[in-house]
């Protein structure tokens, strides 16, 4: 074996309580064959120890690009050899979830996260996107006027029980027309399809890394969102769907926040109690009041908590963060 070879260890699945399961092949280098070492890993205090056929390998360290595939459940680890002989391997995780965190149980067993305006942001301001796309349809409405129109659309009474039924098209057709003054079906459809793809969205800064830390510490994660059927494809496009133990979408369960049923669905999916759960969202009524009515602790995004690093720090009782 080339002692300077880089290894790519694929199909590592991280589970709650910091345990891991190692599956698949390990590629030694371009000249060597794929091998199946039947590795049995153990995870404790940020160290992943692998055993191969009774041999303990040492001297391999995880580089900073530990999560190459941006997915908690299917990352790749790039390892480099620094030992004179491949007899023992100890992987010290570069994103050690215990650094700066006090010993003991996390403050909460589960985290619920809102999507729009919290976990995800649009790649560009929505009004700017509507104005840019509308140019080829003869739209003259300015971004500022579109913003004002959006407020009218979302404050207007909606005759149906839910805004987001199924694919949500009826409501979004109304919202686009109200915001822009344009009822062109081709214009609406182009916008609708654009926001069905990950390219229209971006994950909030630090969210992915913080959620991985929480999962490694055994905290269960769920999305709780008032959204239509486009949400799951968007999360998959952004390669964050697998971070969550549950994805609760209002259009699927027939209830929208602040209704207690949508929060109850999340608790049931995660098998946790309200008192052991915290919810983070950006709407004082739908998120904060809705969650707290059920006995779930709630932090209002950008007011109670300013970043996902702070969310993780407070849940994990990290030094420098306020007591929960």
PDB file of C-alpha atoms in Angstrom:
ATOM      1  CA  UNK A   1       0.000   0.000   0.000  1.00  0.00           C
ATOM      2  CA  UNK A   2       1.254   3.513  -0.822  1.00  0.00           C
ATOM      3  CA  UNK A   3       1.758   5.165   2.566  1.00  0.00           C
ATOM      4  CA  UNK A   4       1.012   8.605   1.087  1.00  0.00           C
ATOM      5  CA  UNK A   5      -2.160   7.427  -0.610  1.00  0.00           C
ATOM      6  CA  UNK A   6      -5.371   9.322  -0.061  1.00  0.00           C
ATOM      7  CA  UNK A   7      -8.412   7.272   0.808  1.00  0.00           C
ATOM      8  CA  UNK A   8     -11.976   8.119   0.030  1.00  0.00           C
ATOM      9  CA  UNK A   9     -14.268   6.363   2.460  1.00  0.00           C
ATOM     10  CA  UNK A  10     -17.758   6.478   0.978  1.00  0.00           C
ATOM     11  CA  UNK A  11     -21.229   5.683   2.292  1.00  0.00           C
ATOM     12  CA  UNK A  12     -20.698   6.658   5.904  1.00  0.00           C
ATOM     13  CA  UNK A  13     -24.034   6.975   7.616  1.00  0.00           C
ATOM     14  CA  UNK A  14     -24.169   9.096  10.766  1.00  0.00           C
ATOM     15  CA  UNK A  15     -26.959   8.289  13.192  1.00  0.00           C
ATOM     16  CA  UNK A  16     -28.183   9.807  16.425  1.00  0.00           C
ATOM     17  CA  UNK A  17     -26.209   9.517  19.655  1.00  0.00           C
ATOM     18  CA  UNK A  18     -23.009   9.953  17.661  1.00  0.00           C
ATOM     19  CA  UNK A  19     -22.897   6.378  16.404  1.00  0.00           C
ATOM     20  CA  UNK A  20     -21.944   5.598  12.841  1.00  0.00           C
ATOM     21  CA  UNK A  21     -22.277   2.754  10.398  1.00  0.00           C
ATOM     22  CA  UNK A  22     -19.605   2.184   7.760  1.00  0.00           C
ATOM     23  CA  UNK A  23     -20.701   0.528   4.522  1.00  0.00           C
ATOM     24  CA  UNK A  24     -19.329  -0.043   1.052  1.00  0.00           C
ATOM     25  CA  UNK A  25     -15.879   0.032  -0.452  1.00  0.00           C
ATOM     26  CA  UNK A  26     -12.710   1.943   0.371  1.00  0.00           C
ATOM     27  CA  UNK A  27     -10.633   3.125  -2.575  1.00  0.00           C
ATOM     28  CA  UNK A  28      -6.927   3.027  -1.692  1.00  0.00           C
ATOM     29  CA  UNK A  29      -5.625   4.898  -4.738  1.00  0.00           C
ATOM     30  CA  UNK A  30      -5.995   4.914  -8.496  1.00  0.00           C
ATOM     31  CA  UNK A  31      -3.672   1.931  -8.946  1.00  0.00           C
ATOM     32  CA  UNK A  32      -5.067  -0.315  -6.227  1.00  0.00           C
ATOM     33  CA  UNK A  33      -8.206  -2.395  -6.341  1.00  0.00           C
ATOM     34  CA  UNK A  34     -11.345  -1.634  -4.376  1.00  0.00           C
ATOM     35  CA  UNK A  35     -11.445  -3.562  -1.130  1.00  0.00           C
ATOM     36  CA  UNK A  36     -14.241  -4.395   1.296  1.00  0.00           C
ATOM     37  CA  UNK A  37     -12.636  -4.306   4.745  1.00  0.00           C
ATOM     38  CA  UNK A  38     -15.806  -4.975   6.784  1.00  0.00           C
ATOM     39  CA  UNK A  39     -15.054  -1.976   8.939  1.00  0.00           C
ATOM     40  CA  UNK A  40     -16.817  -1.686  12.284  1.00  0.00           C
ATOM     41  CA  UNK A  41     -16.545   1.895  13.569  1.00  0.00           C
ATOM     42  CA  UNK A  42     -17.104   3.311  17.010  1.00  0.00           C
ATOM     43  CA  UNK A  43     -17.720   6.977  17.696  1.00  0.00           C
ATOM     44  CA  UNK A  44     -16.866   8.736  20.971  1.00  0.00           C
ATOM     45  CA  UNK A  45     -15.899  12.306  21.778  1.00  0.00           C
ATOM     46  CA  UNK A  46     -15.352  13.283  18.187  1.00  0.00           C
ATOM     47  CA  UNK A  47     -13.145  10.289  17.298  1.00  0.00           C
ATOM     48  CA  UNK A  48     -14.120   7.655  14.785  1.00  0.00           C
ATOM     49  CA  UNK A  49     -12.124   4.468  15.317  1.00  0.00           C
ATOM     50  CA  UNK A  50     -12.159   1.887  12.531  1.00  0.00           C
ATOM     51  CA  UNK A  51     -11.179  -1.747  12.825  1.00  0.00           C
ATOM     52  CA  UNK A  52     -10.273  -3.905   9.836  1.00  0.00           C
ATOM     53  CA  UNK A  53     -10.177  -7.662  10.262  1.00  0.00           C
ATOM     54  CA  UNK A  54      -8.807  -7.352  13.762  1.00  0.00           C
ATOM     55  CA  UNK A  55      -6.168  -4.778  12.813  1.00  0.00           C
ATOM     56  CA  UNK A  56      -6.291  -1.305  14.284  1.00  0.00           C
ATOM     57  CA  UNK A  57      -5.115   1.319  11.791  1.00  0.00           C
ATOM     58  CA  UNK A  58      -3.438   4.536  12.989  1.00  0.00           C
ATOM     59  CA  UNK A  59      -2.077   7.836  11.707  1.00  0.00           C
ATOM     60  CA  UNK A  60      -4.908   8.882   9.440  1.00  0.00           C
ATOM     61  CA  UNK A  61      -6.509  12.269  10.018  1.00  0.00           C
ATOM     62  CA  UNK A  62      -9.668  13.768   8.540  1.00  0.00           C
ATOM     63  CA  UNK A  63      -9.077  16.916   6.557  1.00  0.00           C
ATOM     64  CA  UNK A  64     -11.213  20.007   6.954  1.00  0.00           C
ATOM     65  CA  UNK A  65     -13.361  19.012   3.953  1.00  0.00           C
ATOM     66  CA  UNK A  66     -14.932  16.241   5.974  1.00  0.00           C
ATOM     67  CA  UNK A  67     -18.407  16.571   4.501  1.00  0.00           C
ATOM     68  CA  UNK A  68     -17.596  16.612   0.799  1.00  0.00           C
ATOM     69  CA  UNK A  69     -21.070  15.675  -0.393  1.00  0.00           C
ATOM     70  CA  UNK A  70     -22.862  18.178   1.839  1.00  0.00           C
ATOM     71  CA  UNK A  71     -25.007  15.427   3.278  1.00  0.00           C
ATOM     72  CA  UNK A  72     -25.038  14.184   6.848  1.00  0.00           C
ATOM     73  CA  UNK A  73     -26.069  10.680   5.902  1.00  0.00           C
ATOM     74  CA  UNK A  74     -23.855  10.149   2.912  1.00  0.00           C
ATOM     75  CA  UNK A  75     -20.679  12.187   3.238  1.00  0.00           C
ATOM     76  CA  UNK A  76     -17.252  11.265   2.003  1.00  0.00           C
ATOM     77  CA  UNK A  77     -14.179  11.466   4.185  1.00  0.00           C
ATOM     78  CA  UNK A  78     -10.866  12.348   2.616  1.00  0.00           C
ATOM     79  CA  UNK A  79      -8.085  10.799   4.646  1.00  0.00           C
ATOM     80  CA  UNK A  80      -4.321  11.160   4.388  1.00  0.00           C
ATOM     81  CA  UNK A  81      -1.719   8.728   5.703  1.00  0.00           C
ATOM     82  CA  UNK A  82       0.923   9.946   8.131  1.00  0.00           C
ATOM     83  CA  UNK A  83       2.020   6.641   9.656  1.00  0.00           C
ATOM     84  CA  UNK A  84       5.053   4.501   8.782  1.00  0.00           C
ATOM     85  CA  UNK A  85       2.876   1.406   8.633  1.00  0.00           C
ATOM     86  CA  UNK A  86      -0.889   1.044   8.105  1.00  0.00           C
ATOM     87  CA  UNK A  87      -1.442  -0.875  11.324  1.00  0.00           C
ATOM     88  CA  UNK A  88      -3.773   1.464  13.141  1.00  0.00           C
ATOM     89  CA  UNK A  89      -6.137   4.214  11.984  1.00  0.00           C
ATOM     90  CA  UNK A  90      -7.588   6.870  14.274  1.00  0.00           C
ATOM     91  CA  UNK A  91      -9.743   9.527  12.635  1.00  0.00           C
ATOM     92  CA  UNK A  92      -9.962  12.798  14.538  1.00  0.00           C
ATOM     93  CA  UNK A  93     -12.988  14.612  13.152  1.00  0.00           C
ATOM     94  CA  UNK A  94     -12.154  18.082  11.895  1.00  0.00           C
ATOM     95  CA  UNK A  95     -15.707  19.217  12.700  1.00  0.00           C
ATOM     96  CA  UNK A  96     -15.602  17.763  16.206  1.00  0.00           C
ATOM     97  CA  UNK A  97     -19.053  18.431  17.633  1.00  0.00           C
ATOM     98  CA  UNK A  98     -17.740  18.410  21.208  1.00  0.00           C
ATOM     99  CA  UNK A  99     -15.263  21.273  20.826  1.00  0.00           C
ATOM    100  CA  UNK A 100     -16.306  24.070  23.170  1.00  0.00           C
ATOM    101  CA  UNK A 101     -19.323  22.078  24.380  1.00  0.00           C
ATOM    102  CA  UNK A 102     -19.820  21.076  27.971  1.00  0.00           C
ATOM    103  CA  UNK A 103     -20.147  17.385  28.807  1.00  0.00           C
ATOM    104  CA  UNK A 104     -23.623  16.013  29.364  1.00  0.00           C
ATOM    105  CA  UNK A 105     -27.012  15.801  27.721  1.00  0.00           C
ATOM    106  CA  UNK A 106     -28.116  18.442  25.200  1.00  0.00           C
ATOM    107  CA  UNK A 107     -30.643  20.948  26.510  1.00  0.00           C
ATOM    108  CA  UNK A 108     -33.276  19.631  24.074  1.00  0.00           C
ATOM    109  CA  UNK A 109     -33.934  16.261  22.462  1.00  0.00           C
ATOM    110  CA  UNK A 110     -35.246  17.734  19.215  1.00  0.00           C
ATOM    111  CA  UNK A 111     -35.069  20.830  17.017  1.00  0.00           C
ATOM    112  CA  UNK A 112     -37.885  21.897  14.686  1.00  0.00           C
ATOM    113  CA  UNK A 113     -36.968  24.379  11.930  1.00  0.00           C
ATOM    114  CA  UNK A 114     -39.062  26.639   9.729  1.00  0.00           C
ATOM    115  CA  UNK A 115     -38.003  26.828   6.068  1.00  0.00           C
ATOM    116  CA  UNK A 116     -38.738  30.087   4.266  1.00  0.00           C
ATOM    117  CA  UNK A 117     -36.866  32.979   5.858  1.00  0.00           C
ATOM    118  CA  UNK A 118     -35.148  30.711   8.391  1.00  0.00           C
ATOM    119  CA  UNK A 119     -33.473  27.568   7.034  1.00  0.00           C
ATOM    120  CA  UNK A 120     -33.659  28.811   3.436  1.00  0.00           C
ATOM    121  CA  UNK A 121     -33.386  32.217   1.841  1.00  0.00           C
ATOM    122  CA  UNK A 122     -34.075  33.072  -1.773  1.00  0.00           C
ATOM    123  CA  UNK A 123     -30.928  33.405  -3.883  1.00  0.00           C
ATOM    124  CA  UNK A 124     -32.032  36.951  -4.761  1.00  0.00           C
ATOM    125  CA  UNK A 125     -34.810  39.143  -3.325  1.00  0.00           C
ATOM    126  CA  UNK A 126     -38.148  37.753  -4.508  1.00  0.00           C
ATOM    127  CA  UNK A 127     -39.330  41.100  -5.873  1.00  0.00           C
ATOM    128  CA  UNK A 128     -36.153  41.438  -7.939  1.00  0.00           C
ATOM    129  CA  UNK A 129     -36.626  37.962  -9.407  1.00  0.00           C
ATOM    130  CA  UNK A 130     -40.262  38.688 -10.294  1.00  0.00           C
ATOM    131  CA  UNK A 131     -39.242  41.950 -11.986  1.00  0.00           C
ATOM    132  CA  UNK A 132     -36.335  40.372 -13.904  1.00  0.00           C
ATOM    133  CA  UNK A 133     -38.383  37.434 -15.210  1.00  0.00           C
ATOM    134  CA  UNK A 134     -41.257  39.766 -16.033  1.00  0.00           C
ATOM    135  CA  UNK A 135     -39.256  41.881 -18.475  1.00  0.00           C
ATOM    136  CA  UNK A 136     -39.820  39.482 -21.377  1.00  0.00           C
ATOM    137  CA  UNK A 137     -43.540  39.476 -20.594  1.00  0.00           C
ATOM    138  CA  UNK A 138     -43.731  43.272 -20.749  1.00  0.00           C
ATOM    139  CA  UNK A 139     -43.899  43.769 -16.985  1.00  0.00           C
ATOM    140  CA  UNK A 140     -43.334  47.390 -15.946  1.00  0.00           C
ATOM    141  CA  UNK A 141     -43.886  46.960 -12.188  1.00  0.00           C
ATOM    142  CA  UNK A 142     -40.864  47.884 -10.067  1.00  0.00           C
ATOM    143  CA  UNK A 143     -39.431  45.681  -7.284  1.00  0.00           C
ATOM    144  CA  UNK A 144     -40.691  48.146  -4.665  1.00  0.00           C
ATOM    145  CA  UNK A 145     -44.193  48.008  -6.117  1.00  0.00           C
ATOM    146  CA  UNK A 146     -44.003  44.198  -6.175  1.00  0.00           C
ATOM    147  CA  UNK A 147     -43.070  44.172  -2.476  1.00  0.00           C
ATOM    148  CA  UNK A 148     -46.130  46.276  -1.695  1.00  0.00           C
ATOM    149  CA  UNK A 149     -48.277  43.999  -3.819  1.00  0.00           C
ATOM    150  CA  UNK A 150     -47.002  40.937  -1.947  1.00  0.00           C
ATOM    151  CA  UNK A 151     -48.123  42.449   1.342  1.00  0.00           C
ATOM    152  CA  UNK A 152     -51.602  42.907  -0.115  1.00  0.00           C
ATOM    153  CA  UNK A 153     -51.674  39.323  -1.388  1.00  0.00           C
ATOM    154  CA  UNK A 154     -50.646  37.779   1.920  1.00  0.00           C
ATOM    155  CA  UNK A 155     -52.940  39.976   4.018  1.00  0.00           C
ATOM    156  CA  UNK A 156     -55.998  39.340   1.844  1.00  0.00           C
ATOM    157  CA  UNK A 157     -58.475  36.699   3.065  1.00  0.00           C
ATOM    158  CA  UNK A 158     -58.010  33.377   1.285  1.00  0.00           C
ATOM    159  CA  UNK A 159     -61.329  31.617   0.597  1.00  0.00           C
ATOM    160  CA  UNK A 160     -59.921  28.108   0.909  1.00  0.00           C
ATOM    161  CA  UNK A 161     -59.067  26.398   4.205  1.00  0.00           C
ATOM    162  CA  UNK A 162     -55.362  26.322   3.330  1.00  0.00           C
ATOM    163  CA  UNK A 163     -53.198  28.573   1.197  1.00  0.00           C
ATOM    164  CA  UNK A 164     -51.011  25.681   0.152  1.00  0.00           C
ATOM    165  CA  UNK A 165     -53.188  22.822  -1.049  1.00  0.00           C
ATOM    166  CA  UNK A 166     -51.197  20.229  -2.997  1.00  0.00           C
ATOM    167  CA  UNK A 167     -48.948  22.092  -5.416  1.00  0.00           C
ATOM    168  CA  UNK A 168     -50.174  25.472  -4.149  1.00  0.00           C
ATOM    169  CA  UNK A 169     -50.775  26.828  -7.628  1.00  0.00           C
ATOM    170  CA  UNK A 170     -54.141  28.554  -6.954  1.00  0.00           C
ATOM    171  CA  UNK A 171     -52.724  30.688  -4.160  1.00  0.00           C
ATOM    172  CA  UNK A 172     -49.448  31.459  -5.912  1.00  0.00           C
ATOM    173  CA  UNK A 173     -51.280  32.401  -9.121  1.00  0.00           C
ATOM    174  CA  UNK A 174     -53.300  34.873  -7.063  1.00  0.00           C
ATOM    175  CA  UNK A 175     -50.197  36.168  -5.239  1.00  0.00           C
ATOM    176  CA  UNK A 176     -48.208  36.715  -8.445  1.00  0.00           C
ATOM    177  CA  UNK A 177     -51.061  38.531 -10.155  1.00  0.00           C
ATOM    178  CA  UNK A 178     -51.738  40.693  -7.080  1.00  0.00           C
ATOM    179  CA  UNK A 179     -48.083  41.567  -6.559  1.00  0.00           C
ATOM    180  CA  UNK A 180     -47.203  42.322 -10.171  1.00  0.00           C
ATOM    181  CA  UNK A 181     -50.473  43.203 -11.890  1.00  0.00           C
ATOM    182  CA  UNK A 182     -49.650  40.549 -14.511  1.00  0.00           C
ATOM    183  CA  UNK A 183     -51.985  37.592 -15.075  1.00  0.00           C
ATOM    184  CA  UNK A 184     -50.006  36.024 -17.930  1.00  0.00           C
ATOM    185  CA  UNK A 185     -50.105  32.267 -17.317  1.00  0.00           C
ATOM    186  CA  UNK A 186     -46.713  31.701 -18.961  1.00  0.00           C
ATOM    187  CA  UNK A 187     -45.158  34.315 -16.660  1.00  0.00           C
ATOM    188  CA  UNK A 188     -46.684  32.672 -13.600  1.00  0.00           C
ATOM    189  CA  UNK A 189     -45.585  29.202 -14.661  1.00  0.00           C
ATOM    190  CA  UNK A 190     -41.988  30.279 -15.257  1.00  0.00           C
ATOM    191  CA  UNK A 191     -41.831  31.766 -11.766  1.00  0.00           C
ATOM    192  CA  UNK A 192     -43.530  28.741 -10.220  1.00  0.00           C
ATOM    193  CA  UNK A 193     -41.072  26.316 -11.821  1.00  0.00           C
ATOM    194  CA  UNK A 194     -38.083  28.496 -10.910  1.00  0.00           C
ATOM    195  CA  UNK A 195     -38.905  28.305  -7.194  1.00  0.00           C
ATOM    196  CA  UNK A 196     -39.360  24.545  -7.498  1.00  0.00           C
ATOM    197  CA  UNK A 197     -35.590  24.205  -8.042  1.00  0.00           C
ATOM    198  CA  UNK A 198     -32.736  24.538  -5.630  1.00  0.00           C
ATOM    199  CA  UNK A 199     -31.051  27.216  -7.766  1.00  0.00           C
ATOM    200  CA  UNK A 200     -33.625  29.765  -6.567  1.00  0.00           C
ATOM    201  CA  UNK A 201     -32.705  29.146  -2.929  1.00  0.00           C
ATOM    202  CA  UNK A 202     -29.704  29.089  -0.639  1.00  0.00           C
ATOM    203  CA  UNK A 203     -29.179  27.483   2.735  1.00  0.00           C
ATOM    204  CA  UNK A 204     -28.749  29.987   5.563  1.00  0.00           C
ATOM    205  CA  UNK A 205     -25.135  30.579   6.551  1.00  0.00           C
ATOM    206  CA  UNK A 206     -23.825  27.982   8.987  1.00  0.00           C
ATOM    207  CA  UNK A 207     -27.056  25.984   8.976  1.00  0.00           C
ATOM    208  CA  UNK A 208     -25.728  22.761   7.492  1.00  0.00           C
ATOM    209  CA  UNK A 209     -22.661  22.545   9.722  1.00  0.00           C
ATOM    210  CA  UNK A 210     -24.694  23.371  12.828  1.00  0.00           C
ATOM    211  CA  UNK A 211     -27.357  20.784  12.038  1.00  0.00           C
ATOM    212  CA  UNK A 212     -24.666  18.143  11.541  1.00  0.00           C
ATOM    213  CA  UNK A 213     -23.242  18.980  14.984  1.00  0.00           C
ATOM    214  CA  UNK A 214     -26.662  18.587  16.529  1.00  0.00           C
ATOM    215  CA  UNK A 215     -27.263  15.245  14.832  1.00  0.00           C
ATOM    216  CA  UNK A 216     -23.866  14.004  15.962  1.00  0.00           C
ATOM    217  CA  UNK A 217     -24.861  14.932  19.520  1.00  0.00           C
ATOM    218  CA  UNK A 218     -28.069  12.896  19.250  1.00  0.00           C
ATOM    219  CA  UNK A 219     -30.535  15.758  18.699  1.00  0.00           C
ATOM    220  CA  UNK A 220     -33.422  14.825  16.388  1.00  0.00           C
ATOM    221  CA  UNK A 221     -34.173  17.263  13.569  1.00  0.00           C
ATOM    222  CA  UNK A 222     -37.351  18.124  11.680  1.00  0.00           C
ATOM    223  CA  UNK A 223     -38.532  20.703   9.180  1.00  0.00           C
ATOM    224  CA  UNK A 224     -41.954  22.181   9.981  1.00  0.00           C
ATOM    225  CA  UNK A 225     -43.108  24.388   7.134  1.00  0.00           C
ATOM    226  CA  UNK A 226     -46.144  26.025   5.580  1.00  0.00           C
ATOM    227  CA  UNK A 227     -45.235  25.056   2.032  1.00  0.00           C
ATOM    228  CA  UNK A 228     -46.541  23.232  -1.012  1.00  0.00           C
ATOM    229  CA  UNK A 229     -45.399  20.068  -2.774  1.00  0.00           C
ATOM    230  CA  UNK A 230     -42.224  21.741  -4.105  1.00  0.00           C
ATOM    231  CA  UNK A 231     -40.506  21.671  -0.729  1.00  0.00           C
ATOM    232  CA  UNK A 232     -39.105  18.137  -0.756  1.00  0.00           C
ATOM    233  CA  UNK A 233     -37.570  18.484  -4.255  1.00  0.00           C
ATOM    234  CA  UNK A 234     -35.987  21.798  -3.227  1.00  0.00           C
ATOM    235  CA  UNK A 235     -34.450  20.245  -0.099  1.00  0.00           C
ATOM    236  CA  UNK A 236     -33.102  17.374  -2.210  1.00  0.00           C
ATOM    237  CA  UNK A 237     -31.678  19.778  -4.801  1.00  0.00           C
ATOM    238  CA  UNK A 238     -29.851  21.591  -2.017  1.00  0.00           C
ATOM    239  CA  UNK A 239     -28.635  18.244  -0.618  1.00  0.00           C
ATOM    240  CA  UNK A 240     -30.000  18.857   2.878  1.00  0.00           C
ATOM    241  CA  UNK A 241     -33.092  16.623   2.847  1.00  0.00           C
ATOM    242  CA  UNK A 242     -31.191  13.777   4.495  1.00  0.00           C
ATOM    243  CA  UNK A 243     -30.177  15.947   7.431  1.00  0.00           C
ATOM    244  CA  UNK A 244     -33.681  15.646   8.846  1.00  0.00           C
ATOM    245  CA  UNK A 245     -35.407  12.822  10.645  1.00  0.00           C
ATOM    246  CA  UNK A 246     -38.773  14.240   9.544  1.00  0.00           C
ATOM    247  CA  UNK A 247     -40.067  16.778   7.022  1.00  0.00           C
ATOM    248  CA  UNK A 248     -43.512  18.082   7.961  1.00  0.00           C
ATOM    249  CA  UNK A 249     -45.193  20.027   5.141  1.00  0.00           C
ATOM    250  CA  UNK A 250     -48.527  21.773   5.641  1.00  0.00           C
ATOM    251  CA  UNK A 251     -49.850  20.816   2.194  1.00  0.00           C
ATOM    252  CA  UNK A 252     -49.291  17.134   3.019  1.00  0.00           C
ATOM    253  CA  UNK A 253     -50.922  17.005   6.434  1.00  0.00           C
ATOM    254  CA  UNK A 254     -53.735  19.518   5.853  1.00  0.00           C
ATOM    255  CA  UNK A 255     -52.813  21.983   8.610  1.00  0.00           C
ATOM    256  CA  UNK A 256     -50.770  25.173   8.573  1.00  0.00           C
ATOM    257  CA  UNK A 257     -48.851  26.854  11.379  1.00  0.00           C
ATOM    258  CA  UNK A 258     -49.890  28.074  13.914  1.00  0.00           C
ATOM    259  CA  UNK A 259     -52.289  25.106  14.101  1.00  0.00           C
ATOM    260  CA  UNK A 260     -51.264  22.687  16.841  1.00  0.00           C
ATOM    261  CA  UNK A 261     -51.743  19.697  14.515  1.00  0.00           C
ATOM    262  CA  UNK A 262     -48.686  20.507  12.406  1.00  0.00           C
ATOM    263  CA  UNK A 263     -46.462  20.689  15.476  1.00  0.00           C
ATOM    264  CA  UNK A 264     -48.029  17.531  16.897  1.00  0.00           C
ATOM    265  CA  UNK A 265     -47.226  15.748  13.636  1.00  0.00           C
ATOM    266  CA  UNK A 266     -43.549  16.664  14.080  1.00  0.00           C
ATOM    267  CA  UNK A 267     -43.469  15.497  17.701  1.00  0.00           C
ATOM    268  CA  UNK A 268     -45.095  12.209  16.729  1.00  0.00           C
ATOM    269  CA  UNK A 269     -42.668  11.639  13.856  1.00  0.00           C
ATOM    270  CA  UNK A 270     -39.695  12.242  16.139  1.00  0.00           C
ATOM    271  CA  UNK A 271     -41.212  10.435  19.167  1.00  0.00           C
ATOM    272  CA  UNK A 272     -40.366  13.326  21.488  1.00  0.00           C
ATOM    273  CA  UNK A 273     -42.329  15.400  23.969  1.00  0.00           C
ATOM    274  CA  UNK A 274     -43.143  19.087  23.622  1.00  0.00           C
ATOM    275  CA  UNK A 275     -41.088  19.938  26.703  1.00  0.00           C
ATOM    276  CA  UNK A 276     -37.960  18.370  25.187  1.00  0.00           C
ATOM    277  CA  UNK A 277     -38.271  20.267  21.898  1.00  0.00           C
ATOM    278  CA  UNK A 278     -37.343  23.728  20.600  1.00  0.00           C
ATOM    279  CA  UNK A 279     -38.658  25.348  17.412  1.00  0.00           C
ATOM    280  CA  UNK A 280     -36.932  28.080  15.381  1.00  0.00           C
ATOM    281  CA  UNK A 281     -38.852  30.226  12.907  1.00  0.00           C
ATOM    282  CA  UNK A 282     -39.233  33.810  11.695  1.00  0.00           C
ATOM    283  CA  UNK A 283     -42.957  34.428  12.214  1.00  0.00           C
ATOM    284  CA  UNK A 284     -44.130  35.612  15.639  1.00  0.00           C
ATOM    285  CA  UNK A 285     -47.601  34.126  15.205  1.00  0.00           C
ATOM    286  CA  UNK A 286     -47.130  31.042  13.029  1.00  0.00           C
ATOM    287  CA  UNK A 287     -43.846  29.916  14.560  1.00  0.00           C
ATOM    288  CA  UNK A 288     -43.386  31.334  18.051  1.00  0.00           C
ATOM    289  CA  UNK A 289     -46.978  31.530  19.271  1.00  0.00           C
ATOM    290  CA  UNK A 290     -47.964  28.328  17.479  1.00  0.00           C
ATOM    291  CA  UNK A 291     -45.177  26.274  19.021  1.00  0.00           C
ATOM    292  CA  UNK A 292     -45.496  27.764  22.492  1.00  0.00           C
ATOM    293  CA  UNK A 293     -49.240  27.064  22.564  1.00  0.00           C
ATOM    294  CA  UNK A 294     -48.315  23.374  22.531  1.00  0.00           C
ATOM    295  CA  UNK A 295     -45.621  23.737  25.185  1.00  0.00           C
ATOM    296  CA  UNK A 296     -42.697  23.759  22.743  1.00  0.00           C
ATOM    297  CA  UNK A 297     -39.911  26.227  23.461  1.00  0.00           C
ATOM    298  CA  UNK A 298     -39.610  28.649  20.544  1.00  0.00           C
ATOM    299  CA  UNK A 299     -36.861  31.015  19.419  1.00  0.00           C
ATOM    300  CA  UNK A 300     -37.776  33.735  16.959  1.00  0.00           C
ATOM    301  CA  UNK A 301     -35.233  33.833  14.134  1.00  0.00           C
ATOM    302  CA  UNK A 302     -33.018  36.951  14.052  1.00  0.00           C
ATOM    303  CA  UNK A 303     -34.496  38.124  17.376  1.00  0.00           C
ATOM    304  CA  UNK A 304     -34.114  35.386  19.967  1.00  0.00           C
ATOM    305  CA  UNK A 305     -31.334  33.717  17.963  1.00  0.00           C
ATOM    306  CA  UNK A 306     -29.190  35.379  15.289  1.00  0.00           C
ATOM    307  CA  UNK A 307     -27.510  32.380  13.631  1.00  0.00           C
ATOM    308  CA  UNK A 308     -27.594  28.610  13.371  1.00  0.00           C
ATOM    309  CA  UNK A 309     -24.300  28.513  15.225  1.00  0.00           C
ATOM    310  CA  UNK A 310     -26.120  30.150  18.136  1.00  0.00           C
ATOM    311  CA  UNK A 311     -28.992  27.665  17.853  1.00  0.00           C
ATOM    312  CA  UNK A 312     -26.561  24.746  18.073  1.00  0.00           C
ATOM    313  CA  UNK A 313     -24.563  26.405  20.830  1.00  0.00           C
ATOM    314  CA  UNK A 314     -27.605  26.967  23.020  1.00  0.00           C
ATOM    315  CA  UNK A 315     -28.913  23.446  22.516  1.00  0.00           C
ATOM    316  CA  UNK A 316     -25.507  21.908  23.200  1.00  0.00           C
ATOM    317  CA  UNK A 317     -24.819  24.182  26.201  1.00  0.00           C
ATOM    318  CA  UNK A 318     -21.687  25.541  24.535  1.00  0.00           C
ATOM    319  CA  UNK A 319     -19.531  28.055  26.349  1.00  0.00           C
ATOM    320  CA  UNK A 320     -20.437  31.664  25.611  1.00  0.00           C
ATOM    321  CA  UNK A 321     -24.118  31.046  24.879  1.00  0.00           C
ATOM    322  CA  UNK A 322     -27.006  31.995  27.220  1.00  0.00           C
ATOM    323  CA  UNK A 323     -28.588  29.355  29.420  1.00  0.00           C
ATOM    324  CA  UNK A 324     -31.793  27.865  28.011  1.00  0.00           C
TER     325      UNK A 324
END
